[in-house]
Structure formats: structure tokens, C-alpha cells
CSV table of C-alpha atoms and ligand atoms in Angstrom, one decimal:
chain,number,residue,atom,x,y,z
U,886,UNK,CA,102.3,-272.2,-43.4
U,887,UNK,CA,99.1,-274.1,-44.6
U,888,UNK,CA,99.5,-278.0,-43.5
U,889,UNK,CA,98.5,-280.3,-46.3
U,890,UNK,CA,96.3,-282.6,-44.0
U,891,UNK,CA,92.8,-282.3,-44.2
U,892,UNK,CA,90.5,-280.9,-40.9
U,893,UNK,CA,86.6,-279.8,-40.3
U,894,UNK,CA,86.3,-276.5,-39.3
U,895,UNK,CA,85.5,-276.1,-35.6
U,896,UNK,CA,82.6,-273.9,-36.2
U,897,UNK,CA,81.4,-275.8,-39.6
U,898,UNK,CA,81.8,-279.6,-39.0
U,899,UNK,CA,80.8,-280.2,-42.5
U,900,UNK,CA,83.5,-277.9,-44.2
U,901,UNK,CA,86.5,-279.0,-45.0
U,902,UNK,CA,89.7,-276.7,-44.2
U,903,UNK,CA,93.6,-276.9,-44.2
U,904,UNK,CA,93.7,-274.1,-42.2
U,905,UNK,CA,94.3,-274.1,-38.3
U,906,UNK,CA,94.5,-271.0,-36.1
U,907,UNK,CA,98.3,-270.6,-35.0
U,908,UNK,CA,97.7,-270.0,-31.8
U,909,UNK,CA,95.1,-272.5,-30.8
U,910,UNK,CA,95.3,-274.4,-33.6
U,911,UNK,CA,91.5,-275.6,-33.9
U,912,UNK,CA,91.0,-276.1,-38.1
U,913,UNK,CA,89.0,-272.8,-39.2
U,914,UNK,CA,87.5,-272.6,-42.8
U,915,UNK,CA,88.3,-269.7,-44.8
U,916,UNK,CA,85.1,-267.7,-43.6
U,917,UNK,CA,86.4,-268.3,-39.9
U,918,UNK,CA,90.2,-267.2,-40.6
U,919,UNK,CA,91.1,-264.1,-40.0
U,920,UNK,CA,94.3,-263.0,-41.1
U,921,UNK,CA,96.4,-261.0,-38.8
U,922,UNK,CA,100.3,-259.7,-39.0
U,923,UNK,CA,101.5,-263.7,-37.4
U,924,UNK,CA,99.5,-265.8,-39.4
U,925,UNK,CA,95.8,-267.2,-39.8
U,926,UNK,CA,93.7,-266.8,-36.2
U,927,UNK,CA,90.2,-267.8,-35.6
U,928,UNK,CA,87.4,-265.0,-34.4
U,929,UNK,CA,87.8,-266.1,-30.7
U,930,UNK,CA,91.8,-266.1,-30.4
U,931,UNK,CA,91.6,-262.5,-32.3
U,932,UNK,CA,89.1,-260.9,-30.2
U,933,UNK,CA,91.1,-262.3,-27.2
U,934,UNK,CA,94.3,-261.2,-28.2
U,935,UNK,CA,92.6,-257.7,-29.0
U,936,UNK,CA,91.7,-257.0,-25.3
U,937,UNK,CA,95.6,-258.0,-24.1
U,938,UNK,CA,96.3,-255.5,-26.8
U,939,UNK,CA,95.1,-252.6,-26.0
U,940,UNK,CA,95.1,-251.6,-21.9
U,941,UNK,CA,96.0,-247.7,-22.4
U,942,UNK,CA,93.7,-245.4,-20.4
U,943,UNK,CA,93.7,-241.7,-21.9
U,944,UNK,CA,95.7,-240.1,-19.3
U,945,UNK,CA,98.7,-242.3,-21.5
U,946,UNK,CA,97.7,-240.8,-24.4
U,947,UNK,CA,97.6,-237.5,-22.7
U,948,UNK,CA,101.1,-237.9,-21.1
U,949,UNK,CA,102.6,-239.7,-24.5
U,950,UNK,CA,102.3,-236.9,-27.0
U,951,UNK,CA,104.0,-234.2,-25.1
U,952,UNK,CA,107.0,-236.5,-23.9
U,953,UNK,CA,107.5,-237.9,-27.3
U,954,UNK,CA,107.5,-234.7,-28.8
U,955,UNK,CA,109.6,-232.6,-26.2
U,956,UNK,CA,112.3,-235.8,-26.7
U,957,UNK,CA,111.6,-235.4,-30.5
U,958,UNK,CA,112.2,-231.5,-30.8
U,959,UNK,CA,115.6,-232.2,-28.7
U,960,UNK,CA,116.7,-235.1,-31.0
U,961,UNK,CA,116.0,-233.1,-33.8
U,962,UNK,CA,118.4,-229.7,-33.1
U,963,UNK,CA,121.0,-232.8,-32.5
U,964,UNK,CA,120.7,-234.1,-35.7
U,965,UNK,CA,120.6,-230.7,-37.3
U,966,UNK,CA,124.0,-230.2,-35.7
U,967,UNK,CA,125.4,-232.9,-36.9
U,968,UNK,CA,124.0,-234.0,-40.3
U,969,UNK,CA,124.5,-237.3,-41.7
U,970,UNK,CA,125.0,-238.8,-38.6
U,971,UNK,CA,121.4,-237.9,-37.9
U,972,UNK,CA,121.2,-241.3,-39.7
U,973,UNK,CA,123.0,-243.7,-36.9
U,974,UNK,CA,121.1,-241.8,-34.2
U,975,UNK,CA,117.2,-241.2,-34.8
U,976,UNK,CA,117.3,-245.3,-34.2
U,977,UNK,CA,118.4,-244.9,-30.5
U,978,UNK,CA,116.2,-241.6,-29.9
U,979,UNK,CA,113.7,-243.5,-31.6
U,980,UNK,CA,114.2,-246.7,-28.6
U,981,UNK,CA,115.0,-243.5,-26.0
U,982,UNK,CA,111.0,-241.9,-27.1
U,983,UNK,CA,109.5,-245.4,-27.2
U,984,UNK,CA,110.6,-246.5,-23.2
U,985,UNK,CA,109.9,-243.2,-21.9
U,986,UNK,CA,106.7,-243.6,-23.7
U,987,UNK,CA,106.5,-247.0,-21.9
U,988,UNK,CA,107.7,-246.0,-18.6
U,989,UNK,CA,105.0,-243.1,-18.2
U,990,UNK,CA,102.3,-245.0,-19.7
U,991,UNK,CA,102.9,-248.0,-17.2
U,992,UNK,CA,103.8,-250.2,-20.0
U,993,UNK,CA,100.1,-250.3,-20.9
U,994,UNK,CA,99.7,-250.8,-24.8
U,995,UNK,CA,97.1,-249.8,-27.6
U,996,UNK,CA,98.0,-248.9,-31.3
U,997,UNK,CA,96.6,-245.4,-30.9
U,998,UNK,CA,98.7,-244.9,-28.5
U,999,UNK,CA,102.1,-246.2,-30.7
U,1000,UNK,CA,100.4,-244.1,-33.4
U,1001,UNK,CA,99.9,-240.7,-30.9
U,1002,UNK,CA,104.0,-242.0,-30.0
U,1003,UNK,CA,105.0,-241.7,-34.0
U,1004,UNK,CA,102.6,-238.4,-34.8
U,1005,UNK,CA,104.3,-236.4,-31.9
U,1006,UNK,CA,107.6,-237.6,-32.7
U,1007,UNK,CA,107.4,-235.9,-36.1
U,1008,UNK,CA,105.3,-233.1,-34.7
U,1009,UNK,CA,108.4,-232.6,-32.5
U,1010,UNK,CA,110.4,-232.0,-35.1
U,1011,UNK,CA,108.3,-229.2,-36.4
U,1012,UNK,CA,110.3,-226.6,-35.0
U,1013,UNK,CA,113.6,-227.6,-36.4
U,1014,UNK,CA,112.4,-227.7,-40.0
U,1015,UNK,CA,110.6,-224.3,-39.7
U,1016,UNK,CA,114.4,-223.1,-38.0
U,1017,UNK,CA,116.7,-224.3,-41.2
U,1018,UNK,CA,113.4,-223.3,-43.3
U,1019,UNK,CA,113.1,-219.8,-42.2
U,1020,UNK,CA,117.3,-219.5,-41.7
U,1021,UNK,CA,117.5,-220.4,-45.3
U,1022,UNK,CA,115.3,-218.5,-47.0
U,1023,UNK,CA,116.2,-215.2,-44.4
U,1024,UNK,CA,120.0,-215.8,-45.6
U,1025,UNK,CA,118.9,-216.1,-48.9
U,1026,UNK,CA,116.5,-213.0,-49.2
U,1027,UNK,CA,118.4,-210.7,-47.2
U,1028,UNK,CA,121.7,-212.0,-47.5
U,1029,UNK,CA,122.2,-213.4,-50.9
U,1030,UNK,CA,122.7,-217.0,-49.8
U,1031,UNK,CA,125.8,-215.2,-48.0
U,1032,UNK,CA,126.4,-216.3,-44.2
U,1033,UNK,CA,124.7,-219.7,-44.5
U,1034,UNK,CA,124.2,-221.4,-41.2
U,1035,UNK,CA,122.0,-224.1,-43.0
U,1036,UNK,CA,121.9,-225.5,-46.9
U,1037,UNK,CA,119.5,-227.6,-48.1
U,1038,UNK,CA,120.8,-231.3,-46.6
U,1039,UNK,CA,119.7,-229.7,-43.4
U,1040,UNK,CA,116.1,-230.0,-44.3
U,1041,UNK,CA,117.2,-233.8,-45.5
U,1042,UNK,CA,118.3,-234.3,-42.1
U,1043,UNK,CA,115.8,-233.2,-40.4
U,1044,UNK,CA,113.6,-235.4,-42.4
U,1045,UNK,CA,115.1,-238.3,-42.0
U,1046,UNK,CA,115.5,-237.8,-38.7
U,1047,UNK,CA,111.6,-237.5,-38.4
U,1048,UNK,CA,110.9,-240.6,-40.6
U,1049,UNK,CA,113.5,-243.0,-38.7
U,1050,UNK,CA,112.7,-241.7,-35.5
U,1051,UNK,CA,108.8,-242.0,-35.5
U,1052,UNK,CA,108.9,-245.5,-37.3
U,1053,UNK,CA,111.5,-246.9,-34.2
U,1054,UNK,CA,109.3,-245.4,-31.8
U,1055,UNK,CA,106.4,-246.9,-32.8
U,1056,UNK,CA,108.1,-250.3,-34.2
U,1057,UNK,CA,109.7,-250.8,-30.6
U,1058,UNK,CA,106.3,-249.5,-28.8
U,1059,UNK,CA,104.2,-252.2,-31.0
U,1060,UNK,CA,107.1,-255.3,-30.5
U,1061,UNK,CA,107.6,-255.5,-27.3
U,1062,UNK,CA,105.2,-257.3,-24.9
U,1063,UNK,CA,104.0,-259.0,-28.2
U,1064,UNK,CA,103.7,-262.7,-26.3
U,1065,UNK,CA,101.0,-264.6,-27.2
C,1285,ZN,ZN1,92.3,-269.8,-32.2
C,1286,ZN,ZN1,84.1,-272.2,-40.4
């Protein structure tokens, strides 16, 4: 929302600006402004809000991966076993992955850390895909597509599951906590 009034940026008194920071709201010229995901900050209000941000230690990222991705490879056989409905529950394994993630970390936050959440999430879900991969071509080499476990929606499963899974995670992760 730019306001139609007319201020002086804090920093430039002889500028003239429409724009205030939304969260202090002191008028910023256009140099000042930076804009982030909310709206238009000033420098001061974004380097504050970058130090709430991020409070992970590397033991988080070091306990992160393998929970996500242990929660992730068990998600993922569920959805293979039951195949379109992989599509209603990668949300709540998604929301399951991202508070376990939270719990172990000690609710501390940075986005490397949402982004290790969503990378081991898919990276979890490895194994499945090689599983239907190598059961389908196997069955289809040595079997003539005969005795299918697998067909090809599997791998679409699997997939999706991977995609809607990691982007929850790292969605939920990155939302909460996000008072300023
Ligand atoms: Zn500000
Ligand atoms: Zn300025």
C-alpha cells in the first residue's frame, strides 16, 4: 500500500518519499526501502528482523536432516501404498516433519534450516522412487510387464508426495513464529 501523502525520508531530509517502513513506519526514499516478502522495510527494521530470524545453531541442522528424512522415507512407502490419496496426506506429513523439525531444533529458526527441512524431505523419499523404479523395470525385463506390483502412477505418487510434502514442511517451518 503506498499512502498518497507526502513525507522526507528519515535518512535524507531533503527527499521526498511516499513510502514508510511497515513496521516502523518512519518515511524511507526509494534508495532506503528494501523490499521484503510483507511490504517496504527500512535497512534498520530488516537487519533487525534478520537477527530474530535466524537463532539455529548447527547441531539443528545436524539433528533436522535425518529426522525429516527418516519421517519422509516412512511417508513415502504410505503413499506408495495407497496412491492418489498420497495427495490428501503429504500436507499433514508435511505439518508432522515441520513440528518434529521444531520440537528438536528448540523452535529456533533460520531459512537454511527450513531449506535443510525441504532437501531431506525429498531426499527421504529417495528410496521409494528407486523401489517402484527398480520393481518396474525388473517386472518388465524379466517378467514381461507380467506380475506388476507397481505401474507408472506409482512414480507420480511418489512425486507428488515429495513435492507437497517438502513445500508444507518448509511453508509451516518459515510461518510460524513470523510476529513482527
Ligand atoms: Zn523501519
Ligand atoms: Zn533515503
Amino acid at each position: 500500500m503506498i499512502n498518497s501523502q507526502t513525507f522526507y525520508c528519515a535518512n535524507h531530509p531533503n527527499r521526498e518519499t511516499t513510502l514508510r517502513c511497515n513496521k516502523c513506519e518512519k518515511p524511507i526514499c526509494v534508495k532506503c526501502a528494501v523490499l521484503t516478502p510483507t511490504g517496504y522495510r527500512c535497512k534498520e527494521c530488516v537487519s533487525g528482523q534478520q537477527k530474530v530470524f535466524e537463532t539455529a545453531i548447527s547441531r539443528d541442522y545436524i539433528l533436522a536432516f535425518p529426522i525429516a528424512a527418516i519421517l519422509s522415507l516412512i511417508g513415502s512407502f504410505i503413499a506408495l501404498s495407497i496412491g492418489l490419496f498420497t495427495i490428501l496426506i503429504s500436507p499433514i506429513a508435511g505439518a508432522i516433519i515441520a513440528e518434529s523439525v521444531r520440537f528438536v531444533t528448540g523452535k529456533r529458526r533460520s531459512p537454511k534450516l527450513f531449506w535443510i527441512t525441504a532437501i531431506a524431505v525429498i531426499a527421504g523419499c529417495l528410496p521409494a522412487a528407486l523401489f517402484v523404479l527398480i520393481s518396474l523395470v525388473g517386472t518388465a525385463l524379466y517378467a514381461g510387464g507380467r506380475y506388476m506390483v507397481y505401474s507408472l502412477p506409482d512414480v507420480i505418487w511418489i512425486l507428488a508426495y515429495a513435492g507437497l510434502t517438502a513445500s508444507t514442511a518448509y511453508y509451516r517451518l518459515r510461518g510460524i513464529n513470523l510476529r513482527l
